[in-house]
């Protein structure tokens, strides 16, 4: 592992200096030991760091004019989205194409799922087309795990219900690491609709694995029961929760998932849990602000903060493509003849 | 090991020949007595019970079965099973369901009324009874819907349904939500001494919940079902039962708080009884694991602390009966993402072997366990079975309580295969089941 760590660190340093790290990618990268990426749960901190190191090299590659590699040439990647998504699907598509894969997008609106075909049938049908990698988003927790058991190819979870969204957590970690130089020891405050958030769950697991101190800030109705046993401290007062935070990670208030009165109004929510200049001033002076998008401006975050100097929101999108390239690359090493 | 030497087919030919089962370990859950002895069966009923090593009492022409020390006990009475008919024959039929029952030592099954159409009319009771007579190999007793069409609005014809043969009233897997309808049902039901049952899970508090609320559900990203969904509806029902004086039975409870509610009500003299599903006695929420839909049941599998509270309450006698909550589900309704899969688990064939885990763990003695599986449910329904007594129907089972086996869902007799105990290592197998003095099941020699 020592030599591979050096490769990672070298690549990381090189990319910050803007040096072309393309050649270094051919050196033996640590083997990602799993066939799928279904969640952050089950990954070791070494697995995670190896993916982040690999992603660093892809950040550099994506900033070049020539962005394509032949890593996935001849491979077929299907993006199977049972839930509408613009940015995640685009990010995976771009990542696959930059690696040279043939990428096909299938979304629920144009598929036979609406005609009563079950998830398993869809999986069997797609499996028969012999894809190499399936990228799946589904509205039900566990659906991607279920699907992964029924197909022969590698599966990437692009978000399943309120369970996990591993590539989002990885891109968040990459963004933090590149800006703060480390993750261990940082205080990260995750704020907002935790109960419906797969992003929060994946981030809690990942940040704990890499040694960050994780705080959750939300009204109690938006906190899942028992979450305090996942290695987090809980705050229902945002001002207190933000004190001394290095990273403020805002979550989208999932208005479309509000199956009941979790909060009375977006006005009241913004008053107590929306991130504005005053609340951000409670955090460290060099605190950085993140959001997985899409944002509800004026609900969970003010435009002043979202577009301000401390915001990393645009950079997160860039890191997303690099992280997904790293994940697809890592999984490809397990493909037959890969 | 062929216990019934001539084989089942030949035995059935000789029909109601007198049978003497000797050299058995008799367990009478009605009295708690457990010891060596023999039993004489004549004309479908228990004619004599001989405790000790006394000489056989039978005379000429009596078929003798040597039990070789196996347990001889009353057949089980299962208050809650879904048997498919009418309307869901693809999930289970009276024939397949009763074969599964017989293989599990269950000799009397109360079938759930939430069929299609529901059992809310005397003609459907009659249909079930006639179908059961022709197709079922164990006793099948229909429970009737509490409200017409299971809609929770108007009560059914309690008097006519009782006359037709209904043994209890409830809306099956649906909770009766409207307290005014429940109050009226109880007031009216008391006049008929009807047994009113309810599935105590408040649908509003359950909301979109799909498993027990808590850390495990939160980690899995699944919406939880809080304990209050059960305790609030149970407490409401108990208060109404106290006010009306009706016989009330909470079909299945699943948490320690509910035990306390029942305990208190019983101490106050309220005519309340309650059941527990074998699932909540032997499994916990961690069995859901990686989204195993066969472990999606209602009430949900709870935290291990709650399961232990259920076991303790059973041993103490606060919980009256154990049910299989047998609910065969088609593969298509289970092969789904967890939140979208149907509730329900097979249970009737594995009921006793699973329950014996508690005996093997030293948590309850065999006789009190069997009382909750036979004597007490029989008493709730006013049946004469569930005891080893002269004159009781010869609904019996011969049980090898230590026989180790691995459950194989493909070998279960139900039409569906959704067993949460698939591949479980269990000890205890029924060897022979008698209904009305006839052998209806004999284990295959392994």
mmCIF file of C-alpha atoms in Angstrom, chain A residues 187-195 200 204 214-220 222-223 227 232-243 245 247-251 269 272-275 279 282-283:
data_model
loop_
_atom_site.group_PDB
_atom_site.id
_atom_site.type_symbol
_atom_site.label_atom_id
_atom_site.label_comp_id
_atom_site.label_asym_id
_atom_site.label_seq_id
_atom_site.Cartn_x
_atom_site.Cartn_y
_atom_site.Cartn_z
ATOM 1 C CA UNK A 187 -15.660 19.649 11.859
ATOM 2 C CA UNK A 188 -18.335 19.138 9.221
ATOM 3 C CA UNK A 189 -21.878 20.346 9.837
ATOM 4 C CA UNK A 190 -24.552 18.691 7.696
ATOM 5 C CA UNK A 191 -27.689 20.800 7.787
ATOM 6 C CA UNK A 192 -31.273 20.312 6.731
ATOM 7 C CA UNK A 193 -33.514 17.495 5.592
ATOM 8 C CA UNK A 194 -31.484 14.585 6.977
ATOM 9 C CA UNK A 195 -34.394 12.152 7.206
ATOM 10 C CA UNK A 200 -26.442 12.752 4.395
ATOM 11 C CA UNK A 204 -21.947 10.525 7.626
ATOM 12 C CA UNK A 214 -19.727 15.187 12.009
ATOM 13 C CA UNK A 215 -22.555 17.347 13.282
ATOM 14 C CA UNK A 216 -26.138 17.197 12.120
ATOM 15 C CA UNK A 217 -28.273 20.334 12.268
ATOM 16 C CA UNK A 218 -31.996 20.015 11.645
ATOM 17 C CA UNK A 219 -35.408 20.347 13.232
ATOM 18 C CA UNK A 220 -36.184 17.097 15.080
ATOM 19 C CA UNK A 222 -36.181 15.971 9.880
ATOM 20 C CA UNK A 223 -33.817 13.803 11.945
ATOM 21 C CA UNK A 227 -29.211 8.632 13.910
ATOM 22 C CA UNK A 232 -22.687 12.225 14.925
ATOM 23 C CA UNK A 233 -23.635 14.980 17.320
ATOM 24 C CA UNK A 234 -27.065 16.511 16.952
ATOM 25 C CA UNK A 235 -28.030 20.183 16.989
ATOM 26 C CA UNK A 236 -31.493 21.627 16.605
ATOM 27 C CA UNK A 237 -30.169 25.173 16.992
ATOM 28 C CA UNK A 238 -28.292 26.098 13.839
ATOM 29 C CA UNK A 239 -26.327 28.913 15.449
ATOM 30 C CA UNK A 240 -24.877 26.558 18.023
ATOM 31 C CA UNK A 241 -24.322 23.774 15.525
ATOM 32 C CA UNK A 242 -22.312 26.012 13.207
ATOM 33 C CA UNK A 243 -19.941 27.299 15.883
ATOM 34 C CA UNK A 245 -17.435 24.396 11.833
ATOM 35 C CA UNK A 247 -17.355 22.800 6.453
ATOM 36 C CA UNK A 248 -21.055 23.630 6.192
ATOM 37 C CA UNK A 249 -22.839 21.114 4.046
ATOM 38 C CA UNK A 250 -26.367 22.189 3.185
ATOM 39 C CA UNK A 251 -29.022 19.743 2.013
ATOM 40 C CA UNK A 269 -37.591 26.946 7.774
ATOM 41 C CA UNK A 272 -34.219 28.877 11.600
ATOM 42 C CA UNK A 273 -32.349 26.525 9.253
ATOM 43 C CA UNK A 274 -31.589 28.539 6.130
ATOM 44 C CA UNK A 275 -27.919 29.419 5.713
ATOM 45 C CA UNK A 279 -25.475 32.172 10.548
ATOM 46 C CA UNK A 282 -20.791 31.542 13.492
ATOM 47 C CA UNK A 283 -18.601 29.039 11.667
#
